[in-house]
Amino acid sequence: MPARGRYDRTPGEVKVNGANRMLSFGAGPARWPEAVLRRAKEGLDPARFGGLSVLEIGHRGPDYARIHEEVRERLRRLLAVPEDREILLLPGGATMQFAMLPLNLRRDGRPVDVVLTGRWAEKALEHARASGPVRVAASGKEQSYRIVPPPEAWAVRADAAYLHVTTNNTVFGTRLARLPEDLPVPLVGDASSEILAAPLPVSRFAVLYAGAQKCLGPAGLAVVVIRRDLLEAVPEGLPPMLSYRAHAAAGSRLNTPPTALVWLMGLMLEWIEEEGGAEEMHRRTRERAALVYEALDRHPEVYEPVAAPPCRSLTNVVFRLRNPGLQPRFLEAARAAGLVGLAGHRSVGGLRASMYTGMPVEGARRLAEFLDRFAADGGAV
Ligand SMILES: Cc1ncc(COP(=O)(O)O)c(C=O)c1O
């Protein structure tokens, strides 16, 4: 049996680009590229804006306006957002959108149809139910969310206000591989855990939204891409802060926006564009996913991937050890190798490797090598 020492590196000894650094596979907040962290550090320099740091400039002034608009322009380019869509930058993460969507899109008390594919879809349903009727159009719950029901199996009714789907299920590691054709109602998608990391045709969605902390940078901010005609139909009488129309009319500066978060997201988007944009991000995502799934599939006696293969997520690889008693050792050995954030979501346990835009392919390779070593050692590290 190999010596224990093979895994014996203290976290502080793990070097990435010369810095002491752990490689985080956490589901969000997620890993940031070193280059972006460096730029963020430089950006805090008070010399940047005539004696003020970016944290101190006014949100109505020209410097912040430039940052804000550049972020929206980059999102439009990177996501290929059609001109008939508005891009909103909103506080409160994706969860705030669970609440705002039904308030803004429900007409005449109509039901909201939801495809139940995991924990976040359940949350979206729960929030929609707080403001009116909801229906489950399809559910993977009986299969413990290992599968995503295919669009042919969805019961979407034409009287629904809209249909809500989660394009990638962060907790169970599944993905909606195909979108429905000829939907009778607007399609609304939560793409928090794969936006820009995986291919998604924005133009197929009436609303596509994402919390930023996985693929786009900072936690606490959401990007909402919404068809403009839906803005016109937002019900009167909503408090402006909860109204997409009011936010759109104010250019997402209705109140003091989270200026630092928007700036940080801008740095992330700038880096993504420099690296080759969406296409390159998708290529890296596929490469990372292949590396890790292939490593798991090489050792079926040790690892059990949770998602049914056709439904596998490209960004959240969820798996279990055949011998769950070894999990604490797995996590400990991974940490010693500089790999952290691998515990599954607290509601389901097991293990999960989340790899979004900020995860280098090399990180996935290191994890795959670790999975091979752990399997070769029979978990006896
Ligand atoms: C698919 C999905 N939707 C929504 C959320 C909630 O995001 P937030 O914490 O930004 O509200 C998450 C968070 O993990 C998620 O993975």
mmCIF file of C-alpha atoms and ligand atoms in Angstrom:
data_model
loop_
_atom_site.group_PDB
_atom_site.id
_atom_site.type_symbol
_atom_site.label_atom_id
_atom_site.label_comp_id
_atom_site.label_asym_id
_atom_site.label_seq_id
_atom_site.Cartn_x
_atom_site.Cartn_y
_atom_site.Cartn_z
ATOM 1 C CA MET A 1 0.000 0.000 0.000
ATOM 2 C CA PRO A 2 1.426 3.428 -0.879
ATOM 3 C CA ALA A 3 2.769 5.465 1.975
ATOM 4 C CA ARG A 4 0.379 7.850 3.662
ATOM 5 C CA GLY A 5 2.847 10.573 2.843
ATOM 6 C CA ARG A 6 1.629 10.708 -0.756
ATOM 7 C CA TYR A 7 -1.191 12.926 0.376
ATOM 8 C CA ASP A 8 0.712 14.676 3.104
ATOM 9 C CA ARG A 9 0.953 18.195 1.872
ATOM 10 C CA THR A 10 -0.257 20.915 4.129
ATOM 11 C CA PRO A 11 -2.731 23.310 2.556
ATOM 12 C CA GLY A 12 -0.249 26.138 2.750
ATOM 13 C CA GLU A 13 2.142 24.257 0.501
ATOM 14 C CA VAL A 14 -0.232 24.133 -2.422
ATOM 15 C CA LYS A 15 0.995 26.682 -4.920
ATOM 16 C CA VAL A 16 -0.993 28.077 -7.789
ATOM 17 C CA ASN A 17 0.749 30.759 -9.851
ATOM 18 C CA GLY A 18 3.229 31.133 -7.037
ATOM 19 C CA ALA A 19 0.626 31.883 -4.357
ATOM 20 C CA ASN A 20 -0.506 29.739 -1.459
ATOM 21 C CA ARG A 21 -3.893 28.734 -2.634
ATOM 22 C CA MET A 22 -6.491 26.038 -2.155
ATOM 23 C CA LEU A 23 -8.424 24.834 -5.157
ATOM 24 C CA SER A 24 -12.096 25.255 -4.287
ATOM 25 C CA PHE A 25 -14.714 22.959 -5.775
ATOM 26 C CA GLY A 26 -17.357 24.690 -3.647
ATOM 27 C CA ALA A 27 -20.756 25.191 -5.264
ATOM 28 C CA GLY A 28 -20.809 28.924 -4.665
ATOM 29 C CA PRO A 29 -19.338 31.307 -3.810
ATOM 30 C CA ALA A 30 -17.001 29.637 -6.240
ATOM 31 C CA ARG A 31 -13.400 29.773 -7.271
ATOM 32 C CA TRP A 32 -12.103 32.957 -8.914
ATOM 33 C CA PRO A 33 -9.242 33.046 -11.412
ATOM 34 C CA GLU A 34 -5.975 34.388 -9.992
ATOM 35 C CA ALA A 35 -5.826 37.054 -12.701
ATOM 36 C CA VAL A 36 -9.172 38.457 -11.588
ATOM 37 C CA LEU A 37 -8.220 38.441 -7.910
ATOM 38 C CA ARG A 38 -5.070 40.346 -8.825
ATOM 39 C CA ARG A 39 -7.038 42.916 -10.800
ATOM 40 C CA ALA A 40 -9.471 43.323 -7.943
ATOM 41 C CA LYS A 41 -6.581 44.048 -5.611
ATOM 42 C CA GLU A 42 -5.160 46.638 -7.996
ATOM 43 C CA GLY A 43 -8.602 48.105 -8.536
ATOM 44 C CA LEU A 44 -8.963 48.970 -4.874
ATOM 45 C CA ASP A 45 -6.071 51.404 -5.187
ATOM 46 C CA PRO A 46 -7.346 54.905 -4.293
ATOM 47 C CA ALA A 47 -5.306 56.349 -7.139
ATOM 48 C CA ARG A 48 -7.673 54.767 -9.662
ATOM 49 C CA PHE A 49 -10.404 57.390 -9.644
ATOM 50 C CA GLY A 50 -8.761 60.714 -8.881
ATOM 51 C CA GLY A 51 -7.916 59.926 -5.268
ATOM 52 C CA LEU A 52 -10.875 57.616 -4.648
ATOM 53 C CA SER A 53 -11.035 53.873 -4.752
ATOM 54 C CA VAL A 54 -13.754 52.099 -6.693
ATOM 55 C CA LEU A 55 -15.558 51.473 -3.397
ATOM 56 C CA GLU A 56 -15.842 55.196 -2.767
ATOM 57 C CA ILE A 57 -17.064 56.595 -6.079
ATOM 58 C CA GLY A 58 -20.669 57.778 -6.303
ATOM 59 C CA HIS A 59 -23.181 55.521 -7.984
ATOM 60 C CA ARG A 60 -24.590 58.399 -10.056
ATOM 61 C CA GLY A 61 -21.202 59.676 -11.231
ATOM 62 C CA PRO A 62 -19.615 59.074 -14.652
ATOM 63 C CA ASP A 63 -16.972 56.612 -13.414
ATOM 64 C CA TYR A 64 -19.464 54.223 -11.901
ATOM 65 C CA ALA A 65 -21.857 54.724 -14.838
ATOM 66 C CA ARG A 66 -19.094 53.529 -17.147
ATOM 67 C CA ILE A 67 -18.449 50.428 -15.029
ATOM 68 C CA HIS A 68 -22.162 49.635 -14.805
ATOM 69 C CA GLU A 69 -22.867 50.025 -18.517
ATOM 70 C CA GLU A 70 -19.758 48.124 -19.520
ATOM 71 C CA VAL A 71 -20.939 45.171 -17.448
ATOM 72 C CA ARG A 72 -24.290 45.157 -19.200
ATOM 73 C CA GLU A 73 -22.626 45.480 -22.620
ATOM 74 C CA ARG A 74 -20.253 42.616 -21.877
ATOM 75 C CA LEU A 75 -23.137 40.430 -20.746
ATOM 76 C CA ARG A 76 -24.998 41.225 -23.955
ATOM 77 C CA ARG A 77 -21.980 40.259 -26.066
ATOM 78 C CA LEU A 78 -20.956 37.189 -24.100
ATOM 79 C CA LEU A 79 -24.447 35.732 -23.823
ATOM 80 C CA ALA A 80 -25.496 36.867 -27.319
ATOM 81 C CA VAL A 81 -28.531 38.613 -25.837
ATOM 82 C CA PRO A 82 -30.951 39.779 -28.553
ATOM 83 C CA GLU A 83 -31.824 43.481 -28.720
ATOM 84 C CA ASP A 84 -35.409 42.834 -27.627
ATOM 85 C CA ARG A 85 -34.157 41.769 -24.186
ATOM 86 C CA GLU A 86 -33.365 44.010 -21.239
ATOM 87 C CA ILE A 87 -30.469 43.071 -18.961
ATOM 88 C CA LEU A 88 -31.075 43.830 -15.289
ATOM 89 C CA LEU A 89 -28.502 43.721 -12.494
ATOM 90 C CA LEU A 90 -30.396 43.131 -9.275
ATOM 91 C CA PRO A 91 -29.461 42.640 -5.636
ATOM 92 C CA GLY A 92 -30.535 39.645 -3.591
ATOM 93 C CA GLY A 93 -29.094 36.775 -5.607
ATOM 94 C CA ALA A 94 -31.155 34.197 -7.446
ATOM 95 C CA THR A 95 -33.493 33.689 -4.503
ATOM 96 C CA MET A 96 -34.819 37.227 -4.813
ATOM 97 C CA GLN A 97 -35.797 36.280 -8.364
ATOM 98 C CA PHE A 98 -37.797 33.319 -7.083
ATOM 99 C CA ALA A 99 -39.944 35.961 -5.374
ATOM 100 C CA MET A 100 -39.885 38.679 -8.060
ATOM 101 C CA LEU A 101 -40.716 36.464 -11.037
ATOM 102 C CA PRO A 102 -44.270 35.532 -9.983
ATOM 103 C CA LEU A 103 -44.955 39.070 -8.769
ATOM 104 C CA ASN A 104 -43.960 40.480 -12.158
ATOM 105 C CA LEU A 105 -45.104 37.816 -14.609
ATOM 106 C CA ARG A 106 -48.300 36.430 -13.119
ATOM 107 C CA ARG A 107 -51.428 37.811 -14.826
ATOM 108 C CA ASP A 108 -54.984 37.570 -13.521
ATOM 109 C CA GLY A 109 -54.066 35.149 -10.764
ATOM 110 C CA ARG A 110 -52.925 32.506 -13.254
ATOM 111 C CA PRO A 111 -50.929 29.492 -12.039
ATOM 112 C CA VAL A 112 -47.164 29.275 -12.388
ATOM 113 C CA ASP A 113 -46.054 25.901 -13.803
ATOM 114 C CA VAL A 114 -42.774 24.522 -12.469
ATOM 115 C CA VAL A 115 -40.603 21.620 -13.596
ATOM 116 C CA LEU A 116 -39.394 20.139 -10.329
ATOM 117 C CA THR A 117 -35.836 18.971 -10.777
ATOM 118 C CA GLY A 118 -34.221 19.564 -7.428
ATOM 119 C CA ARG A 119 -33.814 21.690 -4.394
ATOM 120 C CA TRP A 120 -33.696 25.067 -6.156
ATOM 121 C CA ALA A 121 -36.724 24.252 -8.283
ATOM 122 C CA GLU A 122 -38.531 23.413 -5.034
ATOM 123 C CA LYS A 123 -37.508 26.809 -3.672
ATOM 124 C CA ALA A 124 -38.733 28.553 -6.821
ATOM 125 C CA LEU A 125 -42.057 26.722 -6.409
ATOM 126 C CA GLU A 126 -42.312 27.657 -2.746
ATOM 127 C CA HIS A 127 -41.707 31.344 -3.491
ATOM 128 C CA ALA A 128 -44.225 31.349 -6.352
ATOM 129 C CA ARG A 129 -46.800 29.676 -4.105
ATOM 130 C CA ALA A 130 -46.501 32.563 -1.648
ATOM 131 C CA SER A 131 -48.107 34.906 -4.179
ATOM 132 C CA GLY A 132 -50.608 32.645 -5.970
ATOM 133 C CA PRO A 133 -51.362 29.223 -7.429
ATOM 134 C CA VAL A 134 -48.629 26.890 -8.701
ATOM 135 C CA ARG A 135 -48.603 23.571 -10.565
ATOM 136 C CA VAL A 136 -45.957 20.922 -11.009
ATOM 137 C CA ALA A 137 -45.596 20.352 -14.760
ATOM 138 C CA ALA A 138 -43.170 17.464 -14.289
ATOM 139 C CA SER A 139 -41.103 16.115 -11.442
ATOM 140 C CA GLY A 140 -37.995 14.033 -10.957
ATOM 141 C CA LYS A 141 -38.621 13.763 -7.230
ATOM 142 C CA GLU A 142 -39.699 10.126 -7.271
ATOM 143 C CA GLN A 143 -36.395 9.259 -8.910
ATOM 144 C CA SER A 144 -34.603 11.170 -6.141
ATOM 145 C CA TYR A 145 -33.826 13.863 -8.736
ATOM 146 C CA ARG A 146 -31.298 11.589 -10.487
ATOM 147 C CA ILE A 147 -33.034 12.413 -13.756
ATOM 148 C CA VAL A 148 -34.579 15.465 -15.376
ATOM 149 C CA PRO A 149 -37.889 14.560 -17.022
ATOM 150 C CA PRO A 150 -37.589 15.209 -20.793
ATOM 151 C CA PRO A 151 -39.690 18.045 -22.258
ATOM 152 C CA GLU A 152 -42.042 15.549 -23.983
ATOM 153 C CA ALA A 153 -43.157 14.428 -20.530
ATOM 154 C CA TRP A 154 -44.047 17.910 -19.257
ATOM 155 C CA ALA A 155 -47.680 18.822 -18.753
ATOM 156 C CA VAL A 156 -47.625 22.554 -19.459
ATOM 157 C CA ARG A 157 -51.010 24.172 -19.795
ATOM 158 C CA ALA A 158 -51.743 27.206 -21.901
ATOM 159 C CA ASP A 159 -53.380 29.020 -18.985
ATOM 160 C CA ALA A 160 -50.103 29.126 -17.016
ATOM 161 C CA ALA A 161 -48.533 32.536 -16.424
ATOM 162 C CA TYR A 162 -45.176 30.966 -17.347
ATOM 163 C CA LEU A 163 -43.168 27.786 -17.034
ATOM 164 C CA HIS A 164 -40.191 27.784 -14.679
ATOM 165 C CA VAL A 165 -37.252 25.442 -15.240
ATOM 166 C CA THR A 166 -33.871 25.104 -13.568
ATOM 167 C CA THR A 167 -31.418 24.581 -16.407
ATOM 168 C CA ASN A 168 -28.790 23.021 -14.138
ATOM 169 C CA ASN A 169 -29.495 21.491 -10.755
ATOM 170 C CA THR A 170 -26.627 22.388 -8.493
ATOM 171 C CA VAL A 171 -27.471 20.038 -5.636
ATOM 172 C CA PHE A 172 -28.193 16.819 -7.554
ATOM 173 C CA GLY A 173 -25.813 17.468 -10.451
ATOM 174 C CA THR A 174 -28.288 17.153 -13.293
ATOM 175 C CA ARG A 175 -28.940 19.297 -16.338
ATOM 176 C CA LEU A 176 -31.758 19.978 -18.716
ATOM 177 C CA ALA A 177 -30.189 18.587 -21.873
ATOM 178 C CA ARG A 178 -32.920 19.800 -24.243
ATOM 179 C CA LEU A 179 -35.346 22.713 -24.209
ATOM 180 C CA PRO A 180 -39.023 22.296 -25.064
ATOM 181 C CA GLU A 181 -40.277 23.157 -28.536
ATOM 182 C CA ASP A 182 -43.463 25.155 -29.131
ATOM 183 C CA LEU A 183 -44.241 26.013 -25.540
ATOM 184 C CA PRO A 184 -47.642 27.695 -25.209
ATOM 185 C CA VAL A 185 -46.386 29.978 -22.395
ATOM 186 C CA PRO A 186 -43.220 32.022 -21.656
ATOM 187 C CA LEU A 187 -40.211 29.940 -20.605
ATOM 188 C CA VAL A 188 -38.335 31.157 -17.527
ATOM 189 C CA GLY A 189 -34.977 29.597 -16.689
ATOM 190 C CA ASP A 190 -32.772 29.647 -13.606
ATOM 191 C CA ALA A 191 -29.265 29.187 -14.991
ATOM 192 C CA SER A 192 -27.396 30.130 -11.825
ATOM 193 C CA SER A 193 -25.037 27.174 -11.908
ATOM 194 C CA GLU A 194 -24.143 27.136 -15.596
ATOM 195 C CA ILE A 195 -24.641 30.576 -17.136
ATOM 196 C CA LEU A 196 -21.761 31.274 -19.520
ATOM 197 C CA ALA A 197 -20.121 28.008 -18.467
ATOM 198 C CA ALA A 198 -22.476 25.901 -20.585
ATOM 199 C CA PRO A 199 -24.252 26.595 -23.867
ATOM 200 C CA LEU A 200 -27.703 28.111 -23.373
ATOM 201 C CA PRO A 201 -29.677 29.810 -26.147
ATOM 202 C CA VAL A 202 -30.835 32.983 -24.381
ATOM 203 C CA SER A 203 -33.306 33.702 -27.157
ATOM 204 C CA ARG A 204 -35.323 30.584 -26.249
ATOM 205 C CA PHE A 205 -36.150 32.051 -22.837
ATOM 206 C CA ALA A 206 -38.610 34.812 -22.065
ATOM 207 C CA VAL A 207 -36.580 35.314 -18.888
ATOM 208 C CA LEU A 208 -33.195 33.788 -18.134
ATOM 209 C CA TYR A 209 -31.640 34.622 -14.798
ATOM 210 C CA ALA A 210 -28.738 33.654 -12.605
ATOM 211 C CA GLY A 211 -27.241 34.410 -9.243
ATOM 212 C CA ALA A 212 -23.716 35.579 -9.994
ATOM 213 C CA GLN A 213 -21.647 33.768 -7.400
ATOM 214 C CA LYS A 214 -20.959 30.607 -9.361
ATOM 215 C CA CYS A 215 -20.196 31.519 -12.955
ATOM 216 C CA LEU A 216 -20.092 35.313 -12.986
ATOM 217 C CA GLY A 217 -18.246 36.244 -9.812
ATOM 218 C CA PRO A 218 -19.647 37.835 -6.658
ATOM 219 C CA ALA A 219 -22.427 36.555 -4.380
ATOM 220 C CA GLY A 220 -25.506 38.664 -3.715
ATOM 221 C CA LEU A 221 -26.141 39.859 -7.261
ATOM 222 C CA ALA A 222 -28.379 38.466 -9.987
ATOM 223 C CA VAL A 223 -28.418 38.949 -13.738
ATOM 224 C CA VAL A 224 -31.895 38.897 -15.270
ATOM 225 C CA VAL A 225 -32.347 38.835 -19.042
ATOM 226 C CA ILE A 226 -35.967 39.603 -19.813
ATOM 227 C CA ARG A 227 -38.027 40.130 -22.970
ATOM 228 C CA ARG A 228 -39.028 43.800 -23.144
ATOM 229 C CA ASP A 229 -42.677 43.120 -23.915
ATOM 230 C CA LEU A 230 -42.949 41.381 -20.538
ATOM 231 C CA LEU A 231 -41.764 44.551 -18.823
ATOM 232 C CA GLU A 232 -44.671 46.462 -20.296
ATOM 233 C CA ALA A 233 -47.088 43.926 -18.814
ATOM 234 C CA VAL A 234 -45.719 44.046 -15.260
ATOM 235 C CA PRO A 235 -48.722 44.638 -12.974
ATOM 236 C CA GLU A 236 -49.315 48.152 -11.694
ATOM 237 C CA GLY A 237 -49.060 48.698 -7.989
ATOM 238 C CA LEU A 238 -45.959 46.639 -7.225
ATOM 239 C CA PRO A 239 -43.526 48.390 -4.895
ATOM 240 C CA PRO A 240 -40.960 49.810 -7.358
ATOM 241 C CA MET A 241 -38.116 47.909 -5.718
ATOM 242 C CA LEU A 242 -39.895 44.651 -6.626
ATOM 243 C CA SER A 243 -40.826 45.708 -10.153
ATOM 244 C CA TYR A 244 -38.744 44.692 -13.168
ATOM 245 C CA ARG A 245 -40.235 47.609 -15.061
ATOM 246 C CA ALA A 246 -39.054 50.114 -12.465
ATOM 247 C CA HIS A 247 -35.562 48.595 -12.398
ATOM 248 C CA ALA A 248 -35.403 48.590 -16.192
ATOM 249 C CA ALA A 249 -36.553 52.220 -16.411
ATOM 250 C CA ALA A 250 -33.798 53.175 -13.961
ATOM 251 C CA GLY A 251 -31.117 51.205 -15.820
ATOM 252 C CA SER A 252 -30.722 48.938 -12.766
ATOM 253 C CA ARG A 253 -29.829 51.973 -10.657
ATOM 254 C CA LEU A 254 -33.162 52.438 -8.942
ATOM 255 C CA ASN A 255 -31.505 52.770 -5.574
ATOM 256 C CA THR A 256 -27.822 52.609 -4.655
ATOM 257 C CA PRO A 257 -26.761 49.507 -6.567
ATOM 258 C CA PRO A 258 -24.236 47.057 -5.110
ATOM 259 C CA THR A 259 -21.461 48.990 -6.839
ATOM 260 C CA ALA A 260 -18.595 46.815 -5.596
ATOM 261 C CA LEU A 261 -20.328 43.630 -6.731
ATOM 262 C CA VAL A 262 -21.084 45.038 -10.158
ATOM 263 C CA TRP A 263 -17.473 46.154 -10.494
ATOM 264 C CA LEU A 264 -16.221 42.690 -9.458
ATOM 265 C CA MET A 265 -18.555 41.004 -11.916
ATOM 266 C CA GLY A 266 -17.172 43.342 -14.581
ATOM 267 C CA LEU A 267 -13.635 42.142 -13.831
ATOM 268 C CA MET A 268 -14.769 38.538 -14.159
ATOM 269 C CA LEU A 269 -16.559 39.229 -17.454
ATOM 270 C CA GLU A 270 -13.552 41.117 -18.804
ATOM 271 C CA TRP A 271 -11.378 38.086 -18.030
ATOM 272 C CA ILE A 272 -13.888 35.730 -19.674
ATOM 273 C CA GLU A 273 -13.835 37.837 -22.845
ATOM 274 C CA GLU A 274 -10.052 37.956 -22.884
ATOM 275 C CA GLU A 275 -9.871 34.196 -22.463
ATOM 276 C CA GLY A 276 -11.992 33.632 -25.556
ATOM 277 C CA GLY A 277 -15.554 34.263 -24.453
ATOM 278 C CA ALA A 278 -18.465 31.884 -24.193
ATOM 279 C CA GLU A 279 -17.187 29.385 -26.714
ATOM 280 C CA GLU A 280 -13.921 28.914 -24.855
ATOM 281 C CA MET A 281 -15.744 28.719 -21.514
ATOM 282 C CA HIS A 282 -17.979 25.965 -22.929
ATOM 283 C CA ARG A 283 -14.974 24.078 -24.289
ATOM 284 C CA ARG A 284 -13.256 24.208 -20.897
ATOM 285 C CA THR A 285 -16.438 23.145 -19.149
ATOM 286 C CA ARG A 286 -16.765 20.069 -21.349
ATOM 287 C CA GLU A 287 -13.109 19.195 -20.833
ATOM 288 C CA ARG A 288 -13.332 19.550 -17.040
ATOM 289 C CA ALA A 289 -16.535 17.518 -16.860
ATOM 290 C CA ALA A 290 -15.082 14.760 -19.054
ATOM 291 C CA LEU A 291 -11.935 14.538 -16.917
ATOM 292 C CA VAL A 292 -13.834 14.106 -13.669
ATOM 293 C CA TYR A 293 -16.699 11.871 -14.894
ATOM 294 C CA GLU A 294 -14.186 9.637 -16.682
ATOM 295 C CA ALA A 295 -12.168 9.278 -13.492
ATOM 296 C CA LEU A 296 -15.320 8.338 -11.542
ATOM 297 C CA ASP A 297 -16.412 5.892 -14.245
ATOM 298 C CA ARG A 298 -12.974 4.234 -14.227
ATOM 299 C CA HIS A 299 -13.561 3.089 -10.647
ATOM 300 C CA PRO A 300 -17.179 1.949 -10.357
ATOM 301 C CA GLU A 301 -16.245 -0.172 -7.341
ATOM 302 C CA VAL A 302 -15.264 2.979 -5.435
ATOM 303 C CA TYR A 303 -17.424 5.809 -6.801
ATOM 304 C CA GLU A 304 -21.082 6.101 -7.663
ATOM 305 C CA PRO A 305 -22.019 9.137 -9.781
ATOM 306 C CA VAL A 306 -25.524 10.215 -8.793
ATOM 307 C CA ALA A 307 -27.031 11.643 -12.008
ATOM 308 C CA ALA A 308 -28.270 9.332 -14.750
ATOM 309 C CA PRO A 309 -25.672 9.696 -17.563
ATOM 310 C CA PRO A 310 -27.866 11.521 -20.118
ATOM 311 C CA CYS A 311 -28.788 14.079 -17.438
ATOM 312 C CA ARG A 312 -25.314 14.741 -16.063
ATOM 313 C CA SER A 313 -24.510 18.341 -15.181
ATOM 314 C CA LEU A 314 -21.447 19.843 -16.851
ATOM 315 C CA THR A 315 -20.647 21.998 -13.841
ATOM 316 C CA ASN A 316 -21.711 20.080 -10.699
ATOM 317 C CA VAL A 317 -20.382 16.531 -10.558
ATOM 318 C CA VAL A 318 -22.266 14.818 -7.744
ATOM 319 C CA PHE A 319 -21.113 11.409 -6.538
ATOM 320 C CA ARG A 320 -20.930 9.090 -3.567
ATOM 321 C CA LEU A 321 -18.398 6.669 -2.240
ATOM 322 C CA ARG A 322 -19.582 3.058 -2.365
ATOM 323 C CA ASN A 323 -18.275 2.881 1.163
ATOM 324 C CA PRO A 324 -19.696 6.058 2.740
ATOM 325 C CA GLY A 325 -17.670 5.409 5.869
ATOM 326 C CA LEU A 326 -14.598 6.532 3.918
ATOM 327 C CA GLN A 327 -15.984 9.970 3.183
ATOM 328 C CA PRO A 328 -14.294 11.793 6.074
ATOM 329 C CA ARG A 329 -10.980 10.318 4.942
ATOM 330 C CA PHE A 330 -11.670 11.261 1.347
ATOM 331 C CA LEU A 331 -12.315 14.870 2.321
ATOM 332 C CA GLU A 332 -9.300 14.985 4.591
ATOM 333 C CA ALA A 333 -6.979 13.541 1.939
ATOM 334 C CA ALA A 334 -8.417 15.895 -0.677
ATOM 335 C CA ARG A 335 -7.796 18.870 1.587
ATOM 336 C CA ALA A 336 -4.233 17.728 2.173
ATOM 337 C CA ALA A 337 -3.834 17.719 -1.616
ATOM 338 C CA GLY A 338 -5.192 21.285 -1.752
ATOM 339 C CA LEU A 339 -8.654 20.304 -3.033
ATOM 340 C CA VAL A 340 -11.504 21.707 -0.927
ATOM 341 C CA GLY A 341 -15.261 22.284 -1.065
ATOM 342 C CA LEU A 342 -15.968 18.705 -2.126
ATOM 343 C CA ALA A 343 -18.650 17.847 0.434
ATOM 344 C CA GLY A 344 -22.120 17.488 -1.079
ATOM 345 C CA HIS A 345 -24.954 19.880 -0.299
ATOM 346 C CA ARG A 346 -25.960 19.667 3.347
ATOM 347 C CA SER A 347 -29.418 18.397 2.409
ATOM 348 C CA VAL A 348 -28.172 15.333 0.492
ATOM 349 C CA GLY A 349 -24.644 14.574 1.710
ATOM 350 C CA GLY A 350 -22.217 12.666 -0.487
ATOM 351 C CA LEU A 351 -19.650 14.497 -2.564
ATOM 352 C CA ARG A 352 -19.775 17.173 -5.221
ATOM 353 C CA ALA A 353 -17.205 18.843 -7.434
ATOM 354 C CA SER A 354 -18.440 22.190 -8.710
ATOM 355 C CA MET A 355 -16.451 23.570 -11.615
ATOM 356 C CA TYR A 356 -17.579 26.851 -13.093
ATOM 357 C CA THR A 357 -15.957 29.482 -15.296
ATOM 358 C CA GLY A 358 -13.232 30.230 -12.747
ATOM 359 C CA MET A 359 -11.980 26.635 -12.484
ATOM 360 C CA PRO A 360 -8.957 25.921 -14.673
ATOM 361 C CA VAL A 361 -8.965 22.672 -16.642
ATOM 362 C CA GLU A 362 -5.808 21.872 -14.704
ATOM 363 C CA GLY A 363 -7.909 21.909 -11.517
ATOM 364 C CA ALA A 364 -10.183 19.212 -12.929
ATOM 365 C CA ARG A 365 -7.105 17.235 -13.936
ATOM 366 C CA ARG A 366 -5.771 17.439 -10.394
ATOM 367 C CA LEU A 367 -9.078 16.240 -9.026
ATOM 368 C CA ALA A 368 -9.204 13.370 -11.552
ATOM 369 C CA GLU A 369 -5.700 12.314 -10.541
ATOM 370 C CA PHE A 370 -6.700 12.451 -6.914
ATOM 371 C CA LEU A 371 -9.763 10.283 -7.623
ATOM 372 C CA ASP A 372 -7.500 7.737 -9.342
ATOM 373 C CA ARG A 373 -5.025 7.732 -6.449
ATOM 374 C CA PHE A 374 -7.742 7.409 -3.842
ATOM 375 C CA ALA A 375 -9.278 4.497 -5.750
ATOM 376 C CA ALA A 376 -5.908 2.821 -6.237
ATOM 377 C CA ASP A 377 -5.319 3.023 -2.508
ATOM 378 C CA GLY A 378 -8.717 1.531 -1.832
ATOM 379 C CA GLY A 379 -9.477 4.637 0.137
ATOM 380 C CA ALA A 380 -6.836 3.679 2.690
ATOM 381 C CA VAL A 381 -4.966 6.937 2.802
HETATM 382 C C1 LIG B 1 -29.740 26.749 -9.369
HETATM 383 C C2 LIG B 1 -29.717 27.708 -8.210
HETATM 384 N N1 LIG B 1 -30.707 28.604 -8.081
HETATM 385 C C3 LIG B 1 -30.729 29.473 -7.060
HETATM 386 C C4 LIG B 1 -29.756 29.486 -6.096
HETATM 387 C C5 LIG B 1 -29.827 30.471 -4.973
HETATM 388 O O1 LIG B 1 -28.898 31.467 -5.214
HETATM 389 P P1 LIG B 1 -28.673 32.691 -4.198
HETATM 390 O O2 LIG B 1 -27.993 32.112 -3.024
HETATM 391 O O3 LIG B 1 -27.847 33.630 -5.007
HETATM 392 O O4 LIG B 1 -29.983 33.260 -3.849
HETATM 393 C C6 LIG B 1 -28.702 28.584 -6.198
HETATM 394 C C7 LIG B 1 -27.634 28.605 -5.177
HETATM 395 O O5 LIG B 1 -26.864 27.716 -5.013
HETATM 396 C C8 LIG B 1 -28.692 27.672 -7.272
HETATM 397 O O6 LIG B 1 -27.717 26.773 -7.386
#
